[in-house]
Each structure stands twice: as structure tokens, then as C-alpha cells.
mmCIF file of C-alpha atoms in Angstrom:
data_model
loop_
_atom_site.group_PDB
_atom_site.id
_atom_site.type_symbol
_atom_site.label_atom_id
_atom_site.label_comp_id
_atom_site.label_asym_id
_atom_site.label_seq_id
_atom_site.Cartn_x
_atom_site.Cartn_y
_atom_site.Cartn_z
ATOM 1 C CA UNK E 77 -95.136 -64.431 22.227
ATOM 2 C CA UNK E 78 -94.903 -68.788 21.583
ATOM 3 C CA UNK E 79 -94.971 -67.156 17.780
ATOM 4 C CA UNK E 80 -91.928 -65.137 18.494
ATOM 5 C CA UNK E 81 -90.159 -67.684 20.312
ATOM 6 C CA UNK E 82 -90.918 -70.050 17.601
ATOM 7 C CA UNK E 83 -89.465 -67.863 14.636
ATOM 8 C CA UNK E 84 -86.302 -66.973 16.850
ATOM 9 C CA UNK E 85 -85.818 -70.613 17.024
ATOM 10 C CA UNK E 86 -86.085 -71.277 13.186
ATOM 11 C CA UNK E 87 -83.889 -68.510 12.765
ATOM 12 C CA UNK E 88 -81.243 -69.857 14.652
ATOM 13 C CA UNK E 89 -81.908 -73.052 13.121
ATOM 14 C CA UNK E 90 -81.375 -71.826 9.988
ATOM 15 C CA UNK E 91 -78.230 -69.850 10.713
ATOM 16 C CA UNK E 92 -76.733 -72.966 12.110
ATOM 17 C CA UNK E 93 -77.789 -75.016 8.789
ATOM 18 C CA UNK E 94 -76.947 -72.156 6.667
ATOM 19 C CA UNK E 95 -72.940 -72.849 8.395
ATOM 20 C CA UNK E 96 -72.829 -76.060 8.805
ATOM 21 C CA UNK E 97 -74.130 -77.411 5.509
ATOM 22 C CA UNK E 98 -70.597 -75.503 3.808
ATOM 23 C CA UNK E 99 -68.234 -75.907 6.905
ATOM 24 C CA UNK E 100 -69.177 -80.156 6.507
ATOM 25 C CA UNK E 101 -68.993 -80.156 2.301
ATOM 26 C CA UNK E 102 -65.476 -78.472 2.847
ATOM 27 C CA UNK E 103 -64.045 -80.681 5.076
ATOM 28 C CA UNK E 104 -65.557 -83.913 2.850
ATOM 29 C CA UNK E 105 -64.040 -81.916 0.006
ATOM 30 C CA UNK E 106 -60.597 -81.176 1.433
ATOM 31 C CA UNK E 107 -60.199 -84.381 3.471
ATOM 32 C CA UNK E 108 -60.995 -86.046 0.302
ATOM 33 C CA UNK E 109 -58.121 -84.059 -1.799
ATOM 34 C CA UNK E 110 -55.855 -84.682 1.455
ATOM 35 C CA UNK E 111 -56.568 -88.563 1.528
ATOM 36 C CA UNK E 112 -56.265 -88.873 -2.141
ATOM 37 C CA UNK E 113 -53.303 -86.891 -2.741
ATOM 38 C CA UNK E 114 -51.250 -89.122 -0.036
ATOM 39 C CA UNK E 115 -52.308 -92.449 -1.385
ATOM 40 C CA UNK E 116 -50.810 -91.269 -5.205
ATOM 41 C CA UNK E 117 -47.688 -89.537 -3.175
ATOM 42 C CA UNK E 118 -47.264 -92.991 -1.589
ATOM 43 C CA UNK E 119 -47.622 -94.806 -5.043
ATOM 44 C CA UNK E 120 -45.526 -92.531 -7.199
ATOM 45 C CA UNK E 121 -42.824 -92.372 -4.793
ATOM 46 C CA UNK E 122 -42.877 -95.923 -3.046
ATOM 47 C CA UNK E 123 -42.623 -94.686 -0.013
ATOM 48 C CA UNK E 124 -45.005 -95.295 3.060
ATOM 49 C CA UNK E 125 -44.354 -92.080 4.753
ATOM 50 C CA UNK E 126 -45.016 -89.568 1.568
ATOM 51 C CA UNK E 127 -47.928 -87.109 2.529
ATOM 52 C CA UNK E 128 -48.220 -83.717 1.662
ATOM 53 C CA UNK E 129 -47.553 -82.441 5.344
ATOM 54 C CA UNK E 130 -44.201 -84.601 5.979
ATOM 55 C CA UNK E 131 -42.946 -84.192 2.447
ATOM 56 C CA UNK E 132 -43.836 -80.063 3.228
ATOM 57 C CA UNK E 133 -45.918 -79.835 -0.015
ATOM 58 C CA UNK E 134 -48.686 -77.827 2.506
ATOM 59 C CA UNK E 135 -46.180 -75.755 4.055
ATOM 60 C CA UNK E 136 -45.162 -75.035 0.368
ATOM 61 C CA UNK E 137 -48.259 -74.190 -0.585
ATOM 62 C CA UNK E 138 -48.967 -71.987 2.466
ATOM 63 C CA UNK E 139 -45.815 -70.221 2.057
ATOM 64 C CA UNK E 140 -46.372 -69.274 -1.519
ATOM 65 C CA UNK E 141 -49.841 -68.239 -0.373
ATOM 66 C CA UNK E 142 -48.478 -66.005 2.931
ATOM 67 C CA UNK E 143 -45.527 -64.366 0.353
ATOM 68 C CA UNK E 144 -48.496 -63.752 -2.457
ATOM 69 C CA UNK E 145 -50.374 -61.372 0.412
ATOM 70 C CA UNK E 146 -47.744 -60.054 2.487
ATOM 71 C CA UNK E 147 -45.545 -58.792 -0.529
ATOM 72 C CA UNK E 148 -47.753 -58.710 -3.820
ATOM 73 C CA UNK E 149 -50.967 -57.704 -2.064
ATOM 74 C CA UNK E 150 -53.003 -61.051 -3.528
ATOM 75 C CA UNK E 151 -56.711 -60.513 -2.047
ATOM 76 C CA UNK E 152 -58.759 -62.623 -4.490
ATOM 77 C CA UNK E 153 -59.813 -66.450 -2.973
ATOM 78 C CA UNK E 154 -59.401 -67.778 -6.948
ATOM 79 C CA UNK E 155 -55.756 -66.006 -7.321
ATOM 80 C CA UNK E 156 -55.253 -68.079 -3.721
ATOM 81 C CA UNK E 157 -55.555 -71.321 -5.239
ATOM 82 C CA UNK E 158 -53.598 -71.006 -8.225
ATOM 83 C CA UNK E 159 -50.355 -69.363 -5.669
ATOM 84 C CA UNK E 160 -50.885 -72.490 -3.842
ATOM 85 C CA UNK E 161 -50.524 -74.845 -6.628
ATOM 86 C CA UNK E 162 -47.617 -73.155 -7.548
ATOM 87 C CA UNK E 163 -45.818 -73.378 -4.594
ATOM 88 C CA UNK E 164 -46.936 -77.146 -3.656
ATOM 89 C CA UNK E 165 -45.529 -78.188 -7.073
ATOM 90 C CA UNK E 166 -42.148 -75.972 -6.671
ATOM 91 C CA UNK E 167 -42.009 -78.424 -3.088
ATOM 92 C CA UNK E 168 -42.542 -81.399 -4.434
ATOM 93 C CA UNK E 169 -40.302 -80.954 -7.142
ATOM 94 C CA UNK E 170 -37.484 -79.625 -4.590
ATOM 95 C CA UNK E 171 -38.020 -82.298 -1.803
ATOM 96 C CA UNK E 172 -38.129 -85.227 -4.520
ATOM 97 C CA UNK E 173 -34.626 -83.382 -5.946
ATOM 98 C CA UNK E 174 -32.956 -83.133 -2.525
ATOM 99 C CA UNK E 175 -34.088 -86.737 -1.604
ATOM 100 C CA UNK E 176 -32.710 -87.867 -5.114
ATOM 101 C CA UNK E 177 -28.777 -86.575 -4.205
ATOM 102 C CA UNK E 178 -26.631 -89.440 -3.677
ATOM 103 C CA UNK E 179 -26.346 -92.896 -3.321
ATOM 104 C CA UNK E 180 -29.431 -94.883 -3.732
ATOM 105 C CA UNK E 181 -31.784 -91.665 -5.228
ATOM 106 C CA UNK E 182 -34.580 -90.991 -3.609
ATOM 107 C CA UNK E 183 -34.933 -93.779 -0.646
ATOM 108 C CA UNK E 184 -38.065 -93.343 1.845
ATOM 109 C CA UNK E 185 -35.552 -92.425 4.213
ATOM 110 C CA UNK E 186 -34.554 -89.912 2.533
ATOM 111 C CA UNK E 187 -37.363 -87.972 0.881
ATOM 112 C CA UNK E 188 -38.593 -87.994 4.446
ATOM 113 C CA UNK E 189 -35.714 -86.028 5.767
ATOM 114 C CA UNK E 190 -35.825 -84.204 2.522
ATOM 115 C CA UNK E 191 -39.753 -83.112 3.332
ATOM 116 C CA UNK E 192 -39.387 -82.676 6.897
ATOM 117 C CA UNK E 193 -36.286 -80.243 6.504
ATOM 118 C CA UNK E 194 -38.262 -78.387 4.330
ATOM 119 C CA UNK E 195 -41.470 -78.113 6.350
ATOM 120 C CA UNK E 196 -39.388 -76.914 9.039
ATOM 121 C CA UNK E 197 -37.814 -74.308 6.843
ATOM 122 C CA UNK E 198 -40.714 -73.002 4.915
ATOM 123 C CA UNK E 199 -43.128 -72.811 8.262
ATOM 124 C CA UNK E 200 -39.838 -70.757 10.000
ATOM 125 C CA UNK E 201 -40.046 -68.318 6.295
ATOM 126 C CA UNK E 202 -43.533 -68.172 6.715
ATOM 127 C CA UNK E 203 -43.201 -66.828 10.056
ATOM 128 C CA UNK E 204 -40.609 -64.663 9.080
ATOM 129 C CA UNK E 205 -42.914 -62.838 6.080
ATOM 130 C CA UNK E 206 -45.864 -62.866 8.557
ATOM 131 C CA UNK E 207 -44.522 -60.986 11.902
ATOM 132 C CA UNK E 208 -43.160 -57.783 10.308
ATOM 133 C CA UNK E 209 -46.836 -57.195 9.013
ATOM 134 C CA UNK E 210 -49.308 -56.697 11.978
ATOM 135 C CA UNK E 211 -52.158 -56.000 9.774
ATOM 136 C CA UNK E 212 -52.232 -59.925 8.196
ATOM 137 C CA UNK E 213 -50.708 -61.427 11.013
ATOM 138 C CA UNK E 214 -53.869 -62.795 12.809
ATOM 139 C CA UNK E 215 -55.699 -64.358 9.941
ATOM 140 C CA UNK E 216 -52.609 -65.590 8.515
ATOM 141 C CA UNK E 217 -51.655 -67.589 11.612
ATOM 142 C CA UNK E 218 -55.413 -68.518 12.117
ATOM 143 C CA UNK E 219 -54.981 -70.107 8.962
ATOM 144 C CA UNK E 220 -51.958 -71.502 9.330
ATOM 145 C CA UNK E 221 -53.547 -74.243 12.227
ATOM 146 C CA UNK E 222 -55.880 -75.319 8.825
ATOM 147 C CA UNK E 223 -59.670 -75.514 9.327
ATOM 148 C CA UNK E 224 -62.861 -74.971 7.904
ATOM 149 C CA UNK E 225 -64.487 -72.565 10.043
ATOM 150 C CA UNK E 226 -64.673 -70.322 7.578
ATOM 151 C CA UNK E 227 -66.485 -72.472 4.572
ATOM 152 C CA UNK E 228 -69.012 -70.809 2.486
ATOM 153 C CA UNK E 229 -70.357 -71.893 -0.651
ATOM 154 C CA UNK E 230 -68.456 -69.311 -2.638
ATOM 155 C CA UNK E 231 -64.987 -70.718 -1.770
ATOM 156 C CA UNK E 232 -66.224 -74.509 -2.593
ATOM 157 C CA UNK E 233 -67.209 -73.628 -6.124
ATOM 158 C CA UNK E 234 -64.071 -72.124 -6.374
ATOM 159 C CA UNK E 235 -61.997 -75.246 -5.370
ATOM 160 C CA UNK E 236 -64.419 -77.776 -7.148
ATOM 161 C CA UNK E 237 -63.362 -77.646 -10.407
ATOM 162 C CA UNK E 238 -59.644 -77.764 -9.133
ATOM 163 C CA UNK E 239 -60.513 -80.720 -7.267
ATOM 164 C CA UNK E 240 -62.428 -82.039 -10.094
ATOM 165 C CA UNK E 241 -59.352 -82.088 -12.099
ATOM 166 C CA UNK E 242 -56.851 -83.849 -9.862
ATOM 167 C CA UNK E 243 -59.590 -86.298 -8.883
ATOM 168 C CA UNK E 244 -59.997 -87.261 -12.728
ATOM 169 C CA UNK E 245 -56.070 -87.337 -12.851
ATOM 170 C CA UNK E 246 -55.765 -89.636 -9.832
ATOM 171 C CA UNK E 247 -58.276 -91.527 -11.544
ATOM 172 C CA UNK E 248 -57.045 -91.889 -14.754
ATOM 173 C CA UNK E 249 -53.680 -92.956 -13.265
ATOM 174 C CA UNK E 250 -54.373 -95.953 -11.180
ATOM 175 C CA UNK E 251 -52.986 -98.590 -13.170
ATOM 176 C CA UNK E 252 -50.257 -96.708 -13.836
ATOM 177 C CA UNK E 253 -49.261 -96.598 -10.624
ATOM 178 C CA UNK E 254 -50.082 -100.273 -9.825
ATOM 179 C CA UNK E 255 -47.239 -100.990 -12.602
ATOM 180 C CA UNK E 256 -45.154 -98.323 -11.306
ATOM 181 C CA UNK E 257 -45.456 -100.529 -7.639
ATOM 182 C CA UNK E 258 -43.718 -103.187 -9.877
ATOM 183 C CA UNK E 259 -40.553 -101.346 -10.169
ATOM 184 C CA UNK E 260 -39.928 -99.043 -13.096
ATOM 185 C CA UNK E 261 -37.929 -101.971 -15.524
ATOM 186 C CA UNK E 262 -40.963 -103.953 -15.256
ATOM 187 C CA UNK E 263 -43.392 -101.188 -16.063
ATOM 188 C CA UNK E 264 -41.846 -100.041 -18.750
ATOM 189 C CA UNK E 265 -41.248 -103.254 -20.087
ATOM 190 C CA UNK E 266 -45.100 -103.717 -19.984
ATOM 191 C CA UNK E 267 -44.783 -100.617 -22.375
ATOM 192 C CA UNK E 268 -45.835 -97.772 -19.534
ATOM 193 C CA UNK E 269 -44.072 -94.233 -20.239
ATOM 194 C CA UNK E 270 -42.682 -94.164 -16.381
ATOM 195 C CA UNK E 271 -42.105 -90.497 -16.402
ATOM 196 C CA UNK E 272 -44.920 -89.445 -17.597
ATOM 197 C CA UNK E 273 -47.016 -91.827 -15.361
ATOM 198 C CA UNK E 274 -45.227 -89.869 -12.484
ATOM 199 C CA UNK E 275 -45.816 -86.668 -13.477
ATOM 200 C CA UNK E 276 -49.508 -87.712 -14.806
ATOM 201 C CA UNK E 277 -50.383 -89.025 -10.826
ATOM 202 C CA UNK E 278 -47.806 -86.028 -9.232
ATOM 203 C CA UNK E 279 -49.987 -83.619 -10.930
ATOM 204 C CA UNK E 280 -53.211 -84.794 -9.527
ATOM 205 C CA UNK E 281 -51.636 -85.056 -6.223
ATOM 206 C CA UNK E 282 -50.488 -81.165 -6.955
ATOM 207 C CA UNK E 283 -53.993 -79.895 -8.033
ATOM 208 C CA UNK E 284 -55.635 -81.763 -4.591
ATOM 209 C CA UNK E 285 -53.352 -80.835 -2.405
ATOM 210 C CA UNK E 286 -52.946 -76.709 -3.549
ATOM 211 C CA UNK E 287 -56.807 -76.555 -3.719
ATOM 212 C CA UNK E 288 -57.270 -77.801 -0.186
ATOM 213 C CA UNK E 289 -54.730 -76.037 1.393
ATOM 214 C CA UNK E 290 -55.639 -72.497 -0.322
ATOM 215 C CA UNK E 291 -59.006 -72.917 1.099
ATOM 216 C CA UNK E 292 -58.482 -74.478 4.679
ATOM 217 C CA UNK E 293 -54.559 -74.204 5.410
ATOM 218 C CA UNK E 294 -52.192 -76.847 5.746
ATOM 219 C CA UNK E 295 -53.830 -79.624 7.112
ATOM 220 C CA UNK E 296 -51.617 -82.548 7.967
ATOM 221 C CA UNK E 297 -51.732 -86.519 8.547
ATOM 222 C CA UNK E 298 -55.057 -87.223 6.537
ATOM 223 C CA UNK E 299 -52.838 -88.144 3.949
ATOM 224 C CA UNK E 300 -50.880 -90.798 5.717
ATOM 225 C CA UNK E 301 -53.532 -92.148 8.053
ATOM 226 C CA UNK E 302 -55.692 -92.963 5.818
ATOM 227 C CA UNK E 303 -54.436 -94.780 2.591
ATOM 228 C CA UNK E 304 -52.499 -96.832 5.323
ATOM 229 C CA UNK E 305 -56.040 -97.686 6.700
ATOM 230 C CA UNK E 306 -57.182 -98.737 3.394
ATOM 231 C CA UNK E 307 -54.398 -100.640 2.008
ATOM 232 C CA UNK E 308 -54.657 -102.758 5.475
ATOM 233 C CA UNK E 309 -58.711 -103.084 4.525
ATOM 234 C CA UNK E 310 -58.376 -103.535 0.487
ATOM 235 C CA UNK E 311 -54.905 -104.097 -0.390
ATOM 236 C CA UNK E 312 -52.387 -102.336 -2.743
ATOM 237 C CA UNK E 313 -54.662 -101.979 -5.784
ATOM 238 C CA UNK E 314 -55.035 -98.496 -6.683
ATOM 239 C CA UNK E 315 -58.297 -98.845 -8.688
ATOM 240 C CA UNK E 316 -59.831 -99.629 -4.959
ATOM 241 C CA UNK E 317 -56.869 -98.087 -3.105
ATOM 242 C CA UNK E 318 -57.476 -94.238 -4.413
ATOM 243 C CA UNK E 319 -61.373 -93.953 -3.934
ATOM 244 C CA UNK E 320 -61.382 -95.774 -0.676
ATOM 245 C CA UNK E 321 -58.477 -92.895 0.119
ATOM 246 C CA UNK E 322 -60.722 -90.497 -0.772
ATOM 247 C CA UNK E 323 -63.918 -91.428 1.226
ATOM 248 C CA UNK E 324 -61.926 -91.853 3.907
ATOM 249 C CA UNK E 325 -60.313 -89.004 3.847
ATOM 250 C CA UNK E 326 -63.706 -87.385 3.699
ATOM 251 C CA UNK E 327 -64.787 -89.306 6.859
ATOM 252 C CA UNK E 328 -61.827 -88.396 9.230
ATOM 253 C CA UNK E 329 -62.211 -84.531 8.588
ATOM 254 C CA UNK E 330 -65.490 -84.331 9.013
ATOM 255 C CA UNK E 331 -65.723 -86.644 12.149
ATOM 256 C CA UNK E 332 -62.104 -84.691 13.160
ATOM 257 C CA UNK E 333 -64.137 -80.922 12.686
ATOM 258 C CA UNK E 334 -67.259 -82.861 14.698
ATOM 259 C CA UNK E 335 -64.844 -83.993 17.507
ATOM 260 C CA UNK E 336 -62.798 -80.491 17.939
ATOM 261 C CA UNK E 337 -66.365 -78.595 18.460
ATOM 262 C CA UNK E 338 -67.213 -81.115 21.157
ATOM 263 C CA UNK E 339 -64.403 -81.103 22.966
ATOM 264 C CA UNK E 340 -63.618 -77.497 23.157
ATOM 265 C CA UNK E 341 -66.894 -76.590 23.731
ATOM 266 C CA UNK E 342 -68.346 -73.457 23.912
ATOM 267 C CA UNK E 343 -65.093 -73.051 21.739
ATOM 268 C CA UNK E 344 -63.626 -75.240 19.051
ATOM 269 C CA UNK E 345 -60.527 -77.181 18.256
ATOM 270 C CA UNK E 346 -59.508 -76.446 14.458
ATOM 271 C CA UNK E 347 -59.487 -79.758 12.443
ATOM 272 C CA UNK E 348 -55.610 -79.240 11.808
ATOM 273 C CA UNK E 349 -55.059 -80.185 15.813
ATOM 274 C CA UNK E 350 -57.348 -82.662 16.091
ATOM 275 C CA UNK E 351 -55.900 -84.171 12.939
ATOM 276 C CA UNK E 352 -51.918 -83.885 14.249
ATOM 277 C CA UNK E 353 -53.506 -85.468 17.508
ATOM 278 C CA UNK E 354 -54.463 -88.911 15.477
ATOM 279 C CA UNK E 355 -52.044 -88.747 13.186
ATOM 280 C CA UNK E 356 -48.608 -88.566 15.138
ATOM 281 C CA UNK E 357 -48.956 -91.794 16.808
ATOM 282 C CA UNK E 358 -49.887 -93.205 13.622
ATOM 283 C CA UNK E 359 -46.850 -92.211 11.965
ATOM 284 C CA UNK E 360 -44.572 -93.378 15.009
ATOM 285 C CA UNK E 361 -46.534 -96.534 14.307
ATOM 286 C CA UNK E 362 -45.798 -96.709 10.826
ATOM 287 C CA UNK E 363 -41.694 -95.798 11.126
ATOM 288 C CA UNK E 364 -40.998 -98.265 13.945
ATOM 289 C CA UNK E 365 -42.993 -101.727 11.509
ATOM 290 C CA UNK E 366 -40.234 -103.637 10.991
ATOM 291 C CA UNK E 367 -42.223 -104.321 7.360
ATOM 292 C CA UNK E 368 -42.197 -100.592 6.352
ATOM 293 C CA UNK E 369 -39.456 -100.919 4.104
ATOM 294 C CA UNK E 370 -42.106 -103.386 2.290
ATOM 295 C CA UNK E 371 -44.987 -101.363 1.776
#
């Protein structure tokens, strides 16, 4: 009988290793791509508020992702990533466009009205592709909060070499953006191709932020908490700036996916409300520092 007991208990011991081991690599590996890809938005677009939720790059992604099931009939987790790349770079391209019209180009001000316009309008599509079709409607909205309940090893290797690939990007572009921080005369009169350093660094930013939304949903704020938190700690150098954004990002989704099973317990708070719970003061914070305009 104690034997019996014993090897139900490893059992369930195992089963909770065997879910947890996957569900905590995912959320290092997303909050990672989240934190990383909002400290090169910030850079590339000198703007203190860019991050993939408020400039609607994840609800871009997402809603290339919801249109690729509901009307093409996309089942395959590695056709899911590639959709979602796809439609964050169609975003970003669109936002940084509409935020460029006018006087001045593309102020902070303005690609944040630009983004948030557009993550307004592509959640309302989304909806409107999702509640005609019963049959998708539950997972897609499940989804839709962003979490990594659902983490197995399968879907990391999938995203890993994605991730892999804007993470050597973001690398490679982190003096290029500490010239670009300069102003754009300056860093091309230090001989930097500005336009291609933008693209170079968007790209990364692209390949991070698809990958983690294809696999978890649109997960929002980690992007703009945390390279804030860092540039306060290590300053505006990107060499430090961009892997500090990174392990940090790491840190607050996996302590944000610790805190929502504790609190909700014997249920669970997806990371994606935890994470709008920290991050919406923060970014009240941010838009009322009279210095904002500075960072």
C-alpha cells in the first residue's frame, strides 16, 4: 500500500515537472523576445512608449494568425509563426506610415496614437472573423488573453530558431542603434547606412515579437516595463541595454505566470492579465514624466 502511495506520488510529481519544465522555458523564451523586441522598438523609433502591444504589432500578429484559421484553414503550429511574422511586420510598417503623415513625421505622440488606433481596430477585426465561427471561437479567444498554459517542448523548438534569429539581429545591431540615438545626420555622418540600420534592428524586433505571439498570444507591457527598468539601472547603451531587456523580460513572465497561479488558485490568471495589471500604471507613469520627451 506505502508502495502504491509512493509511486502515485512520483507520478504526479512527474506530471507536474513534465508541465512545468516547458510552461517556465516558454515564458523565459517569450518574455525574453517581448523585452527585447521593445527595447530595439524604443531605439529605432526614439520613442519611450514603442512596444509591440501599444504600437499593435501583437494584435497584428494575432489578427493575421485568427484570419489564417478562420478563412484559409491554417492548422500547422510552424505555418502559425510564419502568419504571425507576416502580419506583425505589415503593422509595424502601417503604424510607423500613419505616424509619419504630417508635420513633424513620426513624433512619439504620434506613432502612439498611430499604434493604439490600430490595436483597437485589429482586436475589433479579430473579433469580427472569430464570432461567426463557433467551432474556433473558444481557443481563439483563450488565446487571445496570451499565456503559456499550453507550452510543450514541440512548440519551443519550433519558435527557437525564430527567436534565435532576431536575437542575433538585435545583437548585431546595438551600436547601430546607439548612433541612431544620436540623431540620423550624426549617424550617418559617422558613415552608418540609417535605413538599413532600421530595418536591420526592425527586423529582429519583427522575428521576436511574431514568434512569441504565435506561440502564447499577444502578450502586452513586457516590452515597455522592462527596457524602462533597465535603462534607469544601466543607462542608454544598447550593448548592455538589449541583453539586460532580455533577462528581464525573461524574469517578469515567469515571476508574472508564478504570481497568476497563486492568486487564482485552484485556478489561474493567464500571464497576459497579470502582465496588463503591472504594466498600465507603468505606462501612466511613463506619459505623465515631464522628461519623457527626453528619453
Amino acid at each position: 500500500m506505502v508502495a502504491g502511495l509512493r509511486g502515485a506520488t512520483d507520478s504526479i510529481g512527474q506530471a507536474a515537472v513534465a508541465v512545468r519544465i516547458p510552461r517556465t522555458l516558454m515564458a523565459a523564451a517569450a518574455g525574453a523576445a517581448l523585452g527585447l523586441s521593445g527595447a530595439i522598438m524604443q531605439g529605432v523609433t526614439r520613442n519611450p512608449l514603442a512596444d509591440p502591444g501599444i504600437l499593435g504589432i501583437n494584435n497584428g500578429a494575432a489578427l493575421a494568425v485568427v484570419i489564417g484559421i478562420a478563412w484559409f484553414g491554417i492548422a500547422a503550429a510552424s505555418t502559425f509563426i510564419w502568419v504571425a511574422i507576416l502580419g506583425a511586420g505589415l503593422t509595424a510598417v502601417f503604424v510607423y506610415g500613419v505616424g509619419s503623415i504630417g508635420r513633424g513625421g513620426a513624433t512619439p505622440l504620434k506613432l502612439a496614437l498611430a499604434g493604439a488606433a490600430t490595436s483597437v481596430a485589429f482586436s475589433s477585426l479579430t473579433l469580427a472573423v472569430v464570432l461567426p465561427r463557433a467551432d474556433i471561437a473558444g481557443g481563439v479567444r483563450s488565446w487571445q488573453v496570451g499565456g503559456v498554459g499550453g507550452a510543450t517542448f514541440d512548440r519551443i523548438g519550433l519558435v527557437a530558431p525564430v527567436m534565435a534569429a532576431g536575437f542575433a539581429l538585435a545583437m548585431l545591431s546595438a551600436r547601430k542603434l546607439n548612433l541612431l540615438a544620436l540623431g540620423d545626420d550624426v549617424a550617418a555622418g559617422l558613415g552608418e547606412k540609417v535605413a538599413l540600420a532600421r530595418v536591420t534592428a526592425a527586423l529582429g524586433a519583427i522575428l521576436l515579437c511574431g514568434a512569441a505571439t504565435a506561440v502564447c498570444g499577444p502578450i502586452g507591457f513586457v516590452g515597455l516595463v522592462v527596457p524602462h527598468v533597465c535603462r534607469l539601472l544601466l543607462g542608454v547603451d544598447h550593448r548592455w541595454l538589449l541583453p539586460a531587456s532580455a533577462l528581464g523580460g525573461a524574469g517578469l513572465l515567469i515571476l508574472s505566470d508564478i504570481a497568476g497561479r497563486l492568486v487564482a488558485r485552484p485556478s489561474e490568471l493567464d500571464v497576459g492579465i497579470v502582465t496588463a495589471l503591472v504594466g498600465a500604471p507603468v505606462f501612466i507613469w511613463i506619459v505623465r514624466r515631464q522628461r519623457v520627451r527626453d528619453l
